[in-house]
C-alpha cells in the first residue's frame, strides 16, 4: 500500500499520485508539481535501510550520488531531502518522470530487435557508462533490460543507481539479492565488480535485444537458494552460446564482450569503437567451440584459485621491438642488481621492489612484463583481478597473502598484476572498509618484497585510479609511461611479425611504419596477419602493395583524443612530486 497516502505533500511543491513499487525499505511513487507536471519520487525509510546503503554522513548513498549525475542518458535530478513519516525519518529523491517504457517491456511486447534498432540504444547506454567510468570513476553494476527506459522517440535512459559503486573485490557495499545474475559476469557473481562487469552486462543486453533472452538464459525457480542459483548459471554457461537469428557482424563484439575470446574489452570506449565498426570485425571461428568444450573464460576465471607459474626460458628482450631506452634503463638500474647479488652487496645497493607500466591499451605492457622475467631468468606469474575475487569476508585478503607466499616459495619471481587499478583502487573515492582492507593487504605485501626475491610489475590503463600509497618508494619504485610506438619501434614490430613468412624482398619497412602512424602493437600484429591471410588465400608471397593496402584499410584502435587523454594522465602522474622516480621512457 505504501507509506505515503494519495495527495501527501512534499516541500509544499509535490503531491503524491500513486505508488509504483516497493520493497522492505524503499518505495517509489509518481508525484506531480503545482502545474501538474509528473515526477518520479524514491523514498527510503532510513531505520529499515541496510547500513551498507548509508554513507558516512548518514545519507542514502544513491541519493548523494544522484546529485552529482549530469548526463543526457540519465534521468535529471530535481530535488531531495528528509521528511518525517509514520515509520520515522524518510529520505527522498525526486527526478524527472520516466517518459516511456522499460526495455524489458518493449522486448516482451514486440520481440527481438533488428540490428539497426538495437545498436543506437546500446551505443547510447555505452556512452552513459563511459561518463560514469571516466568522469565519476563509478560502476553501475546492474545493467539489465529492466533498468533501461525507452522514450517514445526511442531515446534510452539508464535508471536505478542503487547498486552503483567503485571497484569491488569481495562482498559488495550494496544489496545483491535483487540483482539479475543472468546479466552479471561470473566474476561479479564471485564478488569482483569492475568495468568489465558493466561491459559484460551491456553486451548481454545487446544479445537479449537481438535474440530475446540473456546469454545462456535458463528458467530459474523463484525459491532457489543463491548457492543453487549460481551453480545452475555456471553450468549453463559451459554450453555453446546460441547465435540463431543474430546478424553475423554482431558475433565478434558479443563474443569479445562476454569474455569468450583471447582479446577482451578493457574499457567501454573500445566497445563503442567496435559498435561503430561492426562490419569490419571478424569472428574467431573457434570461439564458440571453445565455450562449448572448455567452459567459457568467465567461468574459468571465477573458479580459478591457483596462479600458474611460468618457469624461465624464452628469448627475453629479443622478442620486443623498440623500447630501447626502457630496456637500457632496466639493464642498468634493475636487472644487473637482481642478477649480480654480490656486486649489489658490495655497493650496498637496495634491490628494486617493482615498477608500474602505464599508458594506452594495446602497447604491450603485459607482454613486456613476461619478457622482463625471461630476461632476468625469473619465474613469472600473471595475475588478473578475477584471480583474487572472493565471495567471502576477508577471502580476497587471504588470496593476496597466499599469492605472495607462493611467489616467495618459488623465488626469484616476477609477479605481473594486469590492470593494477582493479587491485588497489584509490581509497579516497568512497570505497568501503572491506575494500580498504584489501588495499591495505596489498600495501603490506608490497613493502620491501624484493627482500623475499619478488619483483612486481604492475600494468594499468588508468594509473590515476590507483591508491597513491602504493606508488611510493619501497613498494612500486618506478613509474614508466609506455606511449604509442614511435617510427623505429613500428618498423621493428613490422619486421618481427613478418619474420618466417613468405615475403617479397623489396619490402620497405620504413615506409610501412610511416603508414602505421598512430598504431599500437596489437594493430600492427593484426595488419600483418590480415595481409598474410590474403596472401595465403592466393598462394603468393606477401608484397609491399598488399601490406600498404592492409595497413591503410585498418583504423588505429586508439583514437587521437584518447591519446591526448593519456598525455594528460601522464602529466598528472608526473606532478605528484616524484619526478626523479618517473623516467620518461618507452616509445618516443
Coordinates of C-alpha atoms in Angstrom, one line a residue:
X1 CA 0.0 0.0 0.0
X2 CA 2.9 2.4 0.6
X3 CA 3.7 4.8 3.4
X4 CA 2.6 8.0 1.6
X5 CA -1.1 8.5 1.1
X6 CA -2.5 10.0 -2.1
X7 CA -2.3 13.8 -2.0
X8 CA 0.5 13.7 0.5
X9 CA 2.5 17.0 0.2
X10 CA 6.3 17.1 -0.1
X11 CA 8.1 20.5 0.3
X12 CA 4.7 22.2 -0.5
X13 CA 5.6 21.6 -4.1
X14 CA 4.9 18.0 -5.0
X15 CA 1.8 15.9 -4.4
X16 CA 1.7 12.1 -4.3
X17 CA -0.4 10.5 -7.1
X18 CA 0.2 6.8 -6.5
X19 CA 2.8 4.2 -5.6
X20 CA 4.7 2.4 -8.4
X21 CA 6.6 -0.3 -6.5
X22 CA 8.0 -1.0 -3.0
X23 CA 10.3 -3.3 -1.0
X24 CA 11.1 -3.6 2.7
X25 CA 12.9 -0.3 2.9
X26 CA 12.3 1.7 -0.3
X27 CA 9.1 2.9 -2.1
X28 CA 8.7 4.6 -5.5
X29 CA 5.9 7.0 -6.4
X30 CA 4.5 9.1 -9.2
X31 CA 4.2 12.7 -7.9
X32 CA 3.1 16.0 -9.6
X33 CA 4.1 19.6 -9.0
X34 CA 1.8 22.6 -8.7
X35 CA 1.5 22.8 -12.5
X36 CA 0.5 19.1 -12.8
X37 CA 3.9 18.1 -14.3
X38 CA 4.8 14.4 -13.4
X39 CA 7.9 13.4 -11.5
X40 CA 9.4 10.3 -10.0
X41 CA 9.9 10.0 -6.2
X42 CA 12.0 7.4 -4.4
X43 CA 11.6 7.2 -0.7
X44 CA 14.0 5.4 1.6
X45 CA 12.8 4.5 5.2
X46 CA 16.0 5.1 7.0
X47 CA 15.5 2.8 10.0
X48 CA 14.9 -0.1 7.6
X49 CA 17.5 0.7 5.0
X50 CA 20.6 -1.6 5.2
X51 CA 23.6 0.1 6.7
X52 CA 25.7 -0.7 3.6
X53 CA 23.5 1.7 1.6
X54 CA 24.1 4.6 4.0
X55 CA 27.2 6.8 3.7
X56 CA 29.4 8.3 6.4
X57 CA 27.2 11.4 6.6
X58 CA 24.1 9.3 7.4
X59 CA 22.6 9.9 3.9
X60 CA 21.5 7.3 1.4
X61 CA 24.5 6.7 -0.9
X62 CA 22.3 6.6 -4.0
X63 CA 20.8 10.0 -3.3
X64 CA 24.2 11.6 -2.6
X65 CA 25.5 10.1 -5.8
X66 CA 22.5 11.2 -7.9
X67 CA 23.2 14.8 -7.1
X68 CA 26.5 14.5 -9.0
X69 CA 25.0 12.9 -12.1
X70 CA 24.7 15.1 -15.1
X71 CA 24.4 13.3 -18.5
X72 CA 21.8 13.0 -21.2
X73 CA 21.5 9.3 -20.7
X74 CA 20.5 9.7 -17.0
X75 CA 17.2 11.0 -15.7
X76 CA 17.8 14.5 -14.4
X77 CA 17.9 15.2 -10.6
X78 CA 15.2 17.6 -9.4
X79 CA 15.2 17.6 -5.6
X80 CA 16.0 15.6 -2.4
X81 CA 15.6 15.9 1.4
X82 CA 14.3 14.3 4.5
X83 CA 10.7 14.1 5.9
X84 CA 9.0 12.7 8.9
X85 CA 6.6 9.8 8.2
X86 CA 4.8 7.2 10.3
X87 CA 7.8 4.9 10.2
X88 CA 10.3 7.6 11.3
X89 CA 12.6 9.6 9.1
X90 CA 12.5 9.1 5.4
X91 CA 14.9 10.4 2.8
X92 CA 13.6 11.1 -0.7
X93 CA 14.9 11.6 -4.2
X94 CA 12.9 13.3 -6.9
X95 CA 13.9 13.1 -10.6
X96 CA 12.1 13.9 -13.8
X97 CA 9.5 11.3 -14.7
X98 CA 10.4 8.3 -16.7
X99 CA 8.7 9.1 -20.0
X100 CA 8.3 5.8 -22.0
X101 CA 8.6 2.1 -21.2
X102 CA 11.2 -0.3 -19.9
X103 CA 13.3 -2.0 -22.5
X104 CA 12.2 -5.3 -20.9
X105 CA 8.6 -4.5 -21.5
X106 CA 9.3 -3.4 -25.1
X107 CA 11.1 -6.7 -25.8
X108 CA 8.3 -8.7 -24.2
X109 CA 5.7 -6.9 -26.3
X110 CA 7.5 -6.6 -29.7
X111 CA 10.0 -9.4 -29.5
X112 CA 13.6 -9.3 -30.9
X113 CA 15.0 -6.2 -32.5
X114 CA 16.9 -5.8 -35.7
X115 CA 20.4 -4.6 -35.5
X116 CA 19.5 -1.1 -36.8
X117 CA 17.1 -0.7 -33.9
X118 CA 19.3 -2.2 -31.2
X119 CA 22.7 -0.6 -32.0
X120 CA 21.8 3.1 -31.3
X121 CA 20.2 2.1 -28.0
X122 CA 23.2 0.1 -26.9
X123 CA 25.6 2.8 -28.1
X124 CA 23.8 5.5 -26.1
X125 CA 23.9 3.3 -23.0
X126 CA 27.7 2.7 -23.6
X127 CA 28.3 6.4 -23.8
X128 CA 26.4 6.9 -20.5
X129 CA 28.7 4.2 -18.9
X130 CA 31.7 6.0 -20.4
X131 CA 30.6 9.1 -18.5
X132 CA 30.2 7.1 -15.2
X133 CA 33.5 5.2 -15.6
X134 CA 35.8 8.0 -16.7
X135 CA 34.2 11.1 -15.2
X136 CA 33.0 9.8 -11.8
X137 CA 35.0 6.5 -11.5
X138 CA 31.8 4.7 -10.8
X139 CA 30.3 1.4 -11.9
X140 CA 26.5 0.9 -12.4
X141 CA 26.6 -2.9 -11.6
X142 CA 23.0 -3.6 -12.5
X143 CA 22.5 -3.1 -16.2
X144 CA 19.6 -5.1 -17.4
X145 CA 16.6 -4.5 -19.8
X146 CA 14.6 -3.5 -16.6
X147 CA 17.0 -0.7 -15.9
X148 CA 16.9 0.9 -19.3
X149 CA 13.9 3.2 -20.1
X150 CA 13.0 3.9 -23.8
X151 CA 11.2 7.1 -24.5
X152 CA 8.5 7.4 -27.2
X153 CA 11.1 8.8 -29.7
X154 CA 13.5 5.9 -29.0
X155 CA 15.9 7.7 -26.7
X156 CA 17.2 5.4 -23.9
X157 CA 17.8 6.4 -20.3
X158 CA 19.7 4.4 -17.7
X159 CA 17.8 4.2 -14.4
X160 CA 18.3 2.8 -10.8
X161 CA 21.6 3.7 -9.3
X162 CA 21.0 1.7 -6.1
X163 CA 24.0 -0.6 -6.9
X164 CA 26.5 2.0 -8.1
X165 CA 29.9 1.8 -6.5
X166 CA 33.6 1.9 -7.1
X167 CA 35.6 -1.3 -7.9
X168 CA 34.6 -4.1 -5.5
X169 CA 36.8 -7.1 -4.6
X170 CA 34.8 -9.3 -2.1
X171 CA 31.4 -8.6 -0.5
X172 CA 29.9 -5.5 -2.2
X173 CA 28.5 -2.5 -0.4
X174 CA 25.0 -2.9 -1.8
X175 CA 22.2 -5.5 -1.7
X176 CA 23.0 -8.3 -4.1
X177 CA 19.7 -10.2 -3.6
X178 CA 17.8 -8.2 -6.2
X179 CA 20.5 -8.4 -9.0
X180 CA 19.6 -10.4 -12.1
X181 CA 22.5 -12.8 -12.2
X182 CA 21.8 -13.8 -15.8
X183 CA 23.2 -10.3 -16.7
X184 CA 26.1 -10.5 -14.3
X185 CA 29.6 -11.7 -15.3
X186 CA 30.7 -14.8 -13.5
X187 CA 33.5 -12.8 -11.8
X188 CA 30.9 -10.4 -10.5
X189 CA 28.9 -13.3 -9.1
X190 CA 32.1 -14.3 -7.3
X191 CA 32.4 -10.8 -5.7
X192 CA 34.5 -8.9 -8.2
X193 CA 32.8 -5.9 -9.7
X194 CA 34.9 -4.0 -12.3
X195 CA 34.4 -2.1 -15.6
X196 CA 34.4 -5.5 -17.3
X197 CA 31.2 -6.4 -15.5
X198 CA 29.4 -3.3 -16.8
X199 CA 30.6 -4.2 -20.3
X200 CA 29.5 -7.8 -19.9
X201 CA 26.1 -6.7 -18.7
X202 CA 25.6 -4.3 -21.6
X203 CA 26.7 -6.8 -24.1
X204 CA 24.3 -9.3 -22.6
X205 CA 21.5 -6.7 -23.0
X206 CA 22.6 -6.3 -26.7
X207 CA 22.4 -10.1 -27.1
X208 CA 19.0 -10.1 -25.5
X209 CA 17.7 -7.4 -27.8
X210 CA 18.8 -9.4 -30.8
X211 CA 17.8 -12.9 -29.6
X212 CA 15.1 -12.4 -27.0
X213 CA 16.9 -13.6 -23.9
X214 CA 20.1 -13.1 -21.9
X215 CA 23.1 -15.2 -23.0
X216 CA 22.8 -18.9 -21.8
X217 CA 19.3 -18.0 -20.4
X218 CA 17.6 -20.6 -18.3
X219 CA 14.3 -20.6 -16.4
X220 CA 15.1 -20.5 -12.7
X221 CA 12.6 -21.3 -9.9
X222 CA 11.9 -18.4 -7.6
X223 CA 12.6 -20.5 -4.4
X224 CA 16.3 -21.4 -5.3
X225 CA 19.0 -20.5 -2.8
X226 CA 21.7 -18.2 -4.1
X227 CA 24.2 -21.0 -4.0
X228 CA 22.0 -23.2 -6.2
X229 CA 21.2 -20.3 -8.4
X230 CA 24.9 -19.6 -9.0
X231 CA 25.6 -23.3 -9.6
X232 CA 22.9 -23.5 -12.3
X233 CA 24.1 -20.3 -14.1
X234 CA 27.7 -21.5 -14.1
X235 CA 26.6 -24.9 -15.5
X236 CA 24.5 -23.2 -18.2
X237 CA 27.5 -21.1 -19.3
X238 CA 29.6 -24.1 -20.1
X239 CA 27.2 -24.8 -23.1
X240 CA 27.5 -23.4 -26.6
X241 CA 26.2 -19.9 -27.0
X242 CA 23.3 -19.8 -29.5
X243 CA 23.6 -17.2 -32.2
X244 CA 20.5 -18.2 -34.1
X245 CA 18.8 -15.2 -35.8
X246 CA 21.7 -12.9 -34.9
X247 CA 23.4 -10.8 -37.5
X248 CA 26.8 -12.3 -38.3
X249 CA 28.6 -9.0 -37.8
X250 CA 27.4 -8.9 -34.2
X251 CA 29.0 -12.2 -33.2
X252 CA 32.6 -10.8 -32.8
X253 CA 31.6 -7.9 -30.5
X254 CA 29.3 -10.2 -28.4
X255 CA 32.0 -12.9 -28.0
X256 CA 34.6 -10.3 -27.1
X257 CA 32.3 -8.6 -24.6
X258 CA 31.3 -11.9 -22.9
X259 CA 35.0 -12.9 -22.5
X260 CA 34.9 -15.7 -24.9
X261 CA 37.9 -14.6 -27.0
X262 CA 41.6 -14.1 -26.0
X263 CA 41.2 -10.3 -26.6
X264 CA 38.7 -8.7 -24.2
X265 CA 37.4 -5.2 -23.7
X266 CA 39.3 -3.3 -21.0
X267 CA 37.3 -0.1 -21.4
X268 CA 33.8 0.9 -22.6
X269 CA 35.5 3.1 -25.2
X270 CA 36.8 0.0 -27.0
X271 CA 33.3 -1.4 -27.1
X272 CA 31.9 1.8 -28.5
X273 CA 34.5 1.8 -31.3
X274 CA 33.6 -1.7 -32.3
X275 CA 29.9 -0.9 -32.3
X276 CA 30.7 1.8 -34.8
X277 CA 32.7 -0.6 -37.0
X278 CA 30.8 -3.9 -36.8
X279 CA 31.1 -4.6 -40.5
X280 CA 35.0 -4.5 -40.1
X281 CA 35.1 -7.1 -37.3
X282 CA 35.8 -10.8 -37.8
X283 CA 34.7 -13.7 -35.7
X284 CA 37.2 -16.2 -34.3
X285 CA 35.7 -19.4 -35.7
X286 CA 36.8 -21.5 -32.8
X287 CA 35.4 -19.1 -30.1
X288 CA 32.0 -20.8 -29.9
X289 CA 33.7 -24.2 -29.9
X290 CA 35.9 -23.0 -27.0
X291 CA 32.9 -22.0 -25.0
X292 CA 31.3 -25.4 -25.5
X293 CA 34.2 -27.7 -24.9
X294 CA 36.4 -25.8 -22.5
X295 CA 34.0 -23.8 -20.4
X296 CA 33.8 -20.1 -21.1
X297 CA 36.7 -17.9 -19.7
X298 CA 34.4 -16.0 -17.3
X299 CA 33.6 -19.3 -15.6
X300 CA 37.2 -20.5 -15.6
X301 CA 38.4 -17.2 -14.1
X302 CA 35.9 -17.3 -11.3
X303 CA 36.7 -20.9 -10.4
X304 CA 40.5 -20.4 -10.6
X305 CA 42.2 -20.4 -7.3
X306 CA 45.8 -21.2 -8.3
X307 CA 48.0 -18.9 -10.3
X308 CA 50.2 -20.6 -12.9
X309 CA 54.0 -20.2 -12.6
X310 CA 55.9 -20.0 -15.8
X311 CA 59.5 -21.3 -15.3
X312 CA 62.3 -19.4 -17.0
X313 CA 63.2 -19.9 -20.7
X314 CA 62.3 -17.7 -23.6
X315 CA 64.1 -15.1 -25.6
X316 CA 63.6 -12.1 -23.3
X317 CA 64.0 -8.6 -24.7
X318 CA 65.0 -10.0 -28.1
X319 CA 61.3 -10.6 -28.7
X320 CA 60.4 -6.9 -28.0
X321 CA 60.5 -4.4 -30.9
X322 CA 61.5 -0.9 -30.0
X323 CA 61.5 0.3 -26.4
X324 CA 65.3 0.5 -26.5
X325 CA 65.5 3.3 -23.9
X326 CA 63.3 1.4 -21.4
X327 CA 65.3 -1.9 -21.9
X328 CA 68.6 0.0 -21.5
X329 CA 67.4 1.7 -18.3
X330 CA 66.2 -1.6 -16.8
X331 CA 69.5 -3.3 -17.7
X332 CA 71.5 -0.6 -15.8
X333 CA 69.2 0.1 -12.9
X334 CA 67.3 -3.1 -12.2
X335 CA 68.4 -6.2 -14.0
X336 CA 72.1 -6.2 -13.1
X337 CA 71.2 -5.7 -9.4
X338 CA 68.8 -8.6 -9.5
X339 CA 71.2 -10.9 -11.3
X340 CA 74.5 -9.9 -9.6
X341 CA 73.8 -10.0 -5.9
X342 CA 77.5 -9.9 -4.9
X343 CA 78.0 -6.6 -6.7
X344 CA 74.8 -5.3 -5.2
X345 CA 76.0 -6.2 -1.7
X346 CA 79.4 -4.7 -2.4
X347 CA 78.0 -1.3 -3.2
X348 CA 75.1 -1.7 -0.7
X349 CA 72.5 -1.4 -3.5
X350 CA 68.9 -1.9 -2.4
X351 CA 67.1 -4.3 -4.9
X352 CA 64.2 -2.5 -6.5
X353 CA 60.7 -3.6 -5.5
X354 CA 58.8 -3.2 -8.8
X355 CA 57.5 -0.8 -11.4
X356 CA 54.3 0.4 -12.9
X357 CA 53.9 0.4 -16.7
X358 CA 51.1 2.6 -17.7
X359 CA 49.7 4.1 -20.9
X360 CA 47.1 3.5 -23.7
X361 CA 45.8 -0.1 -24.2
X362 CA 47.5 -2.3 -26.8
X363 CA 51.0 -1.1 -26.3
X364 CA 52.4 -4.4 -25.0
X365 CA 52.7 -3.7 -21.3
X366 CA 51.8 -7.2 -20.1
X367 CA 53.9 -8.7 -22.9
X368 CA 56.9 -6.6 -21.8
X369 CA 56.5 -7.9 -18.2
X370 CA 56.7 -11.5 -19.3
X371 CA 59.8 -10.8 -21.4
X372 CA 61.4 -9.0 -18.5
X373 CA 61.0 -12.2 -16.4
X374 CA 62.7 -14.2 -19.3
X375 CA 65.5 -11.6 -19.5
X376 CA 66.2 -12.0 -15.7
X377 CA 65.6 -15.7 -15.8
X378 CA 63.0 -15.3 -13.0
X379 CA 59.8 -17.3 -12.7
X380 CA 56.7 -15.5 -13.9
X381 CA 53.2 -15.1 -12.5
X382 CA 50.5 -13.2 -14.4
X383 CA 47.7 -12.2 -12.1
X384 CA 44.3 -10.7 -13.2
X385 CA 41.8 -9.2 -10.8
X386 CA 39.4 -12.1 -11.3
X387 CA 42.0 -14.5 -9.9
X388 CA 41.8 -12.9 -6.5
X389 CA 38.0 -12.3 -6.3
X390 CA 36.1 -14.0 -3.4
X391 CA 32.6 -14.0 -2.1
X392 CA 33.8 -14.5 1.5
X393 CA 34.6 -11.9 4.1
X394 CA 38.4 -11.3 4.0
X395 CA 38.6 -14.0 1.3
X396 CA 40.4 -11.7 -1.1
X397 CA 42.9 -10.6 1.5
X398 CA 43.7 -14.2 2.1
X399 CA 44.3 -14.8 -1.6
X400 CA 46.6 -11.8 -1.8
X401 CA 48.7 -13.2 1.1
X402 CA 48.8 -16.7 -0.4
X403 CA 49.9 -15.3 -3.8
X404 CA 52.9 -13.5 -2.3
X405 CA 53.7 -16.6 -0.2
X406 CA 53.7 -18.7 -3.3
X407 CA 55.9 -16.2 -5.2
X408 CA 58.4 -16.2 -2.3
X409 CA 58.5 -20.1 -2.3
X410 CA 59.3 -20.0 -6.0
X411 CA 61.7 -17.1 -5.8
X412 CA 63.1 -15.4 -7.7
X413 CA 59.7 -14.5 -9.2
X414 CA 58.2 -11.7 -11.2
X415 CA 54.6 -11.0 -10.4
X416 CA 52.7 -9.1 -13.1
X417 CA 49.4 -7.5 -11.9
X418 CA 47.4 -6.8 -15.1
X419 CA 45.1 -3.8 -14.8
X420 CA 46.5 -2.9 -11.4
X421 CA 43.9 -0.2 -10.8
X422 CA 41.3 -3.0 -10.2
X423 CA 43.5 -4.4 -7.4
X424 CA 44.3 -1.3 -5.5
X425 CA 41.6 1.4 -6.2
X426 CA 42.0 4.8 -4.6
X427 CA 40.5 4.5 -1.1
X428 CA 39.6 8.2 -1.2
X429 CA 36.9 7.5 -3.9
X430 CA 34.3 6.2 -1.5
X431 CA 35.4 2.6 -1.1
X432 CA 34.1 0.7 2.0
X433 CA 36.1 -0.8 4.8
X434 CA 36.3 -4.3 3.1
X435 CA 37.9 -2.8 0.0
X436 CA 40.2 -0.7 2.1
X437 CA 41.3 -3.8 3.9
X438 CA 42.2 -5.4 0.6
X439 CA 44.3 -2.4 -0.4
X440 CA 46.0 -2.4 3.0
X441 CA 46.8 -6.1 2.5
X442 CA 48.5 -5.2 -0.8
X443 CA 50.4 -2.4 0.9
X444 CA 51.7 -4.8 3.5
X445 CA 52.7 -7.4 1.0
X446 CA 54.4 -4.9 -1.3
X447 CA 56.6 -3.5 1.5
X448 CA 60.2 -4.4 0.5
X449 CA 59.0 -7.6 -1.2
X450 CA 62.3 -7.6 -3.1
X451 CA 64.0 -8.9 0.0
X452 CA 61.8 -12.1 -0.5
X453 CA 63.0 -12.5 -4.1
X454 CA 59.9 -10.9 -5.6
X455 CA 59.8 -8.2 -8.3
X456 CA 56.4 -6.7 -9.0
X457 CA 55.4 -5.3 -12.4
X458 CA 52.0 -3.6 -12.4
X459 CA 50.3 -2.6 -15.7
X460 CA 47.4 -0.1 -16.0
X461 CA 45.5 1.9 -18.5
X462 CA 44.2 4.1 -15.6
X463 CA 47.0 4.8 -13.2
X464 CA 45.1 7.9 -11.9
X465 CA 42.7 5.4 -10.2
X466 CA 45.4 3.6 -8.2
X467 CA 45.7 4.3 -4.5
X468 CA 48.6 6.8 -4.1
X469 CA 50.1 4.9 -1.1
X470 CA 51.0 2.1 -3.5
X471 CA 53.1 4.3 -5.6
X472 CA 55.8 5.2 -3.2
X473 CA 59.4 4.0 -2.8
X474 CA 59.7 0.7 -1.0
X475 CA 56.6 -0.5 -2.9
X476 CA 56.3 0.4 -6.5
X477 CA 59.7 2.1 -7.1
X478 CA 59.5 3.2 -10.7
X479 CA 56.6 4.6 -12.8
X480 CA 57.1 4.2 -16.5
X481 CA 54.9 5.7 -19.2
X482 CA 54.5 3.5 -22.3
X483 CA 53.1 5.6 -25.1
X484 CA 52.2 4.6 -28.7
X485 CA 55.2 3.1 -30.6
X486 CA 57.4 5.6 -32.5
X487 CA 58.6 5.1 -36.1
X488 CA 61.6 3.0 -35.2
X489 CA 59.5 0.7 -32.9
X490 CA 56.8 0.3 -35.6
X491 CA 59.4 -0.6 -38.1
X492 CA 60.9 -3.2 -35.8
X493 CA 57.5 -4.6 -35.0
X494 CA 56.6 -5.0 -38.7
X495 CA 59.9 -6.8 -39.4
X496 CA 59.4 -9.0 -36.3
X497 CA 55.9 -10.0 -37.3
X498 CA 57.0 -10.7 -40.9
X499 CA 59.8 -12.9 -39.8
X500 CA 59.4 -16.5 -41.1
X501 CA 56.6 -15.7 -43.5
X502 CA 56.9 -15.9 -47.4
X503 CA 57.6 -12.3 -48.2
X504 CA 58.9 -10.3 -51.2
X505 CA 62.5 -9.0 -51.0
X506 CA 61.5 -5.4 -51.8
X507 CA 59.6 -4.6 -48.6
X508 CA 60.1 -1.0 -47.4
X509 CA 59.6 -1.3 -43.6
X510 CA 60.3 2.4 -43.1
X511 CA 57.5 3.4 -45.4
X512 CA 55.1 0.9 -43.9
X513 CA 56.0 2.2 -40.4
X514 CA 55.1 5.7 -41.6
X515 CA 51.8 4.5 -42.8
X516 CA 51.1 2.9 -39.4
X517 CA 51.5 6.1 -37.5
X518 CA 49.2 6.0 -34.5
X519 CA 49.0 2.2 -34.5
X520 CA 49.6 0.3 -31.3
X521 CA 51.4 -3.1 -31.1
X522 CA 48.1 -5.1 -31.5
X523 CA 47.1 -3.0 -34.5
X524 CA 50.4 -3.8 -36.3
X525 CA 50.1 -7.5 -35.5
X526 CA 46.5 -7.6 -36.8
X527 CA 47.6 -5.8 -40.0
X528 CA 50.4 -8.2 -40.8
X529 CA 48.2 -11.2 -40.0
X530 CA 45.5 -9.8 -42.3
X531 CA 48.0 -9.4 -45.2
X532 CA 49.3 -12.9 -44.6
X533 CA 45.8 -14.4 -44.7
X534 CA 45.1 -12.7 -48.1
X535 CA 48.4 -13.8 -49.5
X536 CA 47.8 -17.4 -48.2
X537 CA 44.4 -17.5 -49.8
X538 CA 46.0 -16.5 -53.2
X539 CA 49.1 -18.8 -52.5
X540 CA 51.5 -15.9 -53.1
X541 CA 54.2 -14.0 -51.2
X542 CA 53.4 -11.0 -49.1
X543 CA 54.0 -7.9 -51.1
X544 CA 54.7 -4.3 -50.3
X545 CA 51.4 -3.3 -52.0
X546 CA 49.4 -5.8 -50.1
X547 CA 50.9 -4.6 -46.8
X548 CA 50.2 -1.0 -47.7
X549 CA 46.6 -1.7 -48.6
X550 CA 46.1 -3.7 -45.4
X551 CA 47.6 -1.0 -43.1
X552 CA 45.6 1.8 -44.8
X553 CA 42.4 -0.2 -44.6
X554 CA 42.6 -0.6 -40.8
X555 CA 41.9 2.3 -38.4
X556 CA 44.0 2.7 -35.3
X557 CA 42.3 1.2 -32.2
X558 CA 43.4 4.1 -30.0
X559 CA 41.9 7.4 -31.3
X560 CA 43.8 10.7 -31.1
X561 CA 41.5 12.2 -28.4
X562 CA 42.3 9.1 -26.3
X563 CA 46.0 9.6 -26.8
X564 CA 45.6 13.2 -25.7
X565 CA 43.8 12.0 -22.5
X566 CA 46.7 9.7 -21.7
X567 CA 49.2 12.5 -22.2
X568 CA 47.1 14.4 -19.6
X569 CA 47.2 11.4 -17.3
X570 CA 50.9 11.3 -17.7
X571 CA 51.3 14.9 -16.7
X572 CA 49.1 14.2 -13.7
X573 CA 51.2 11.2 -12.7
X574 CA 54.4 13.2 -13.1
X575 CA 53.1 16.0 -11.0
X576 CA 52.8 14.1 -7.7
X577 CA 56.2 15.1 -6.5
X578 CA 58.2 12.1 -7.7
X579 CA 59.7 13.3 -10.9
X580 CA 63.0 11.7 -10.1
X581 CA 61.3 8.3 -10.0
X582 CA 59.3 8.9 -13.1
X583 CA 61.6 8.1 -16.1
X584 CA 60.1 9.4 -19.3
X585 CA 60.7 6.1 -21.1
X586 CA 59.1 3.9 -23.6
X587 CA 58.4 4.7 -27.3
X588 CA 59.5 8.1 -28.3

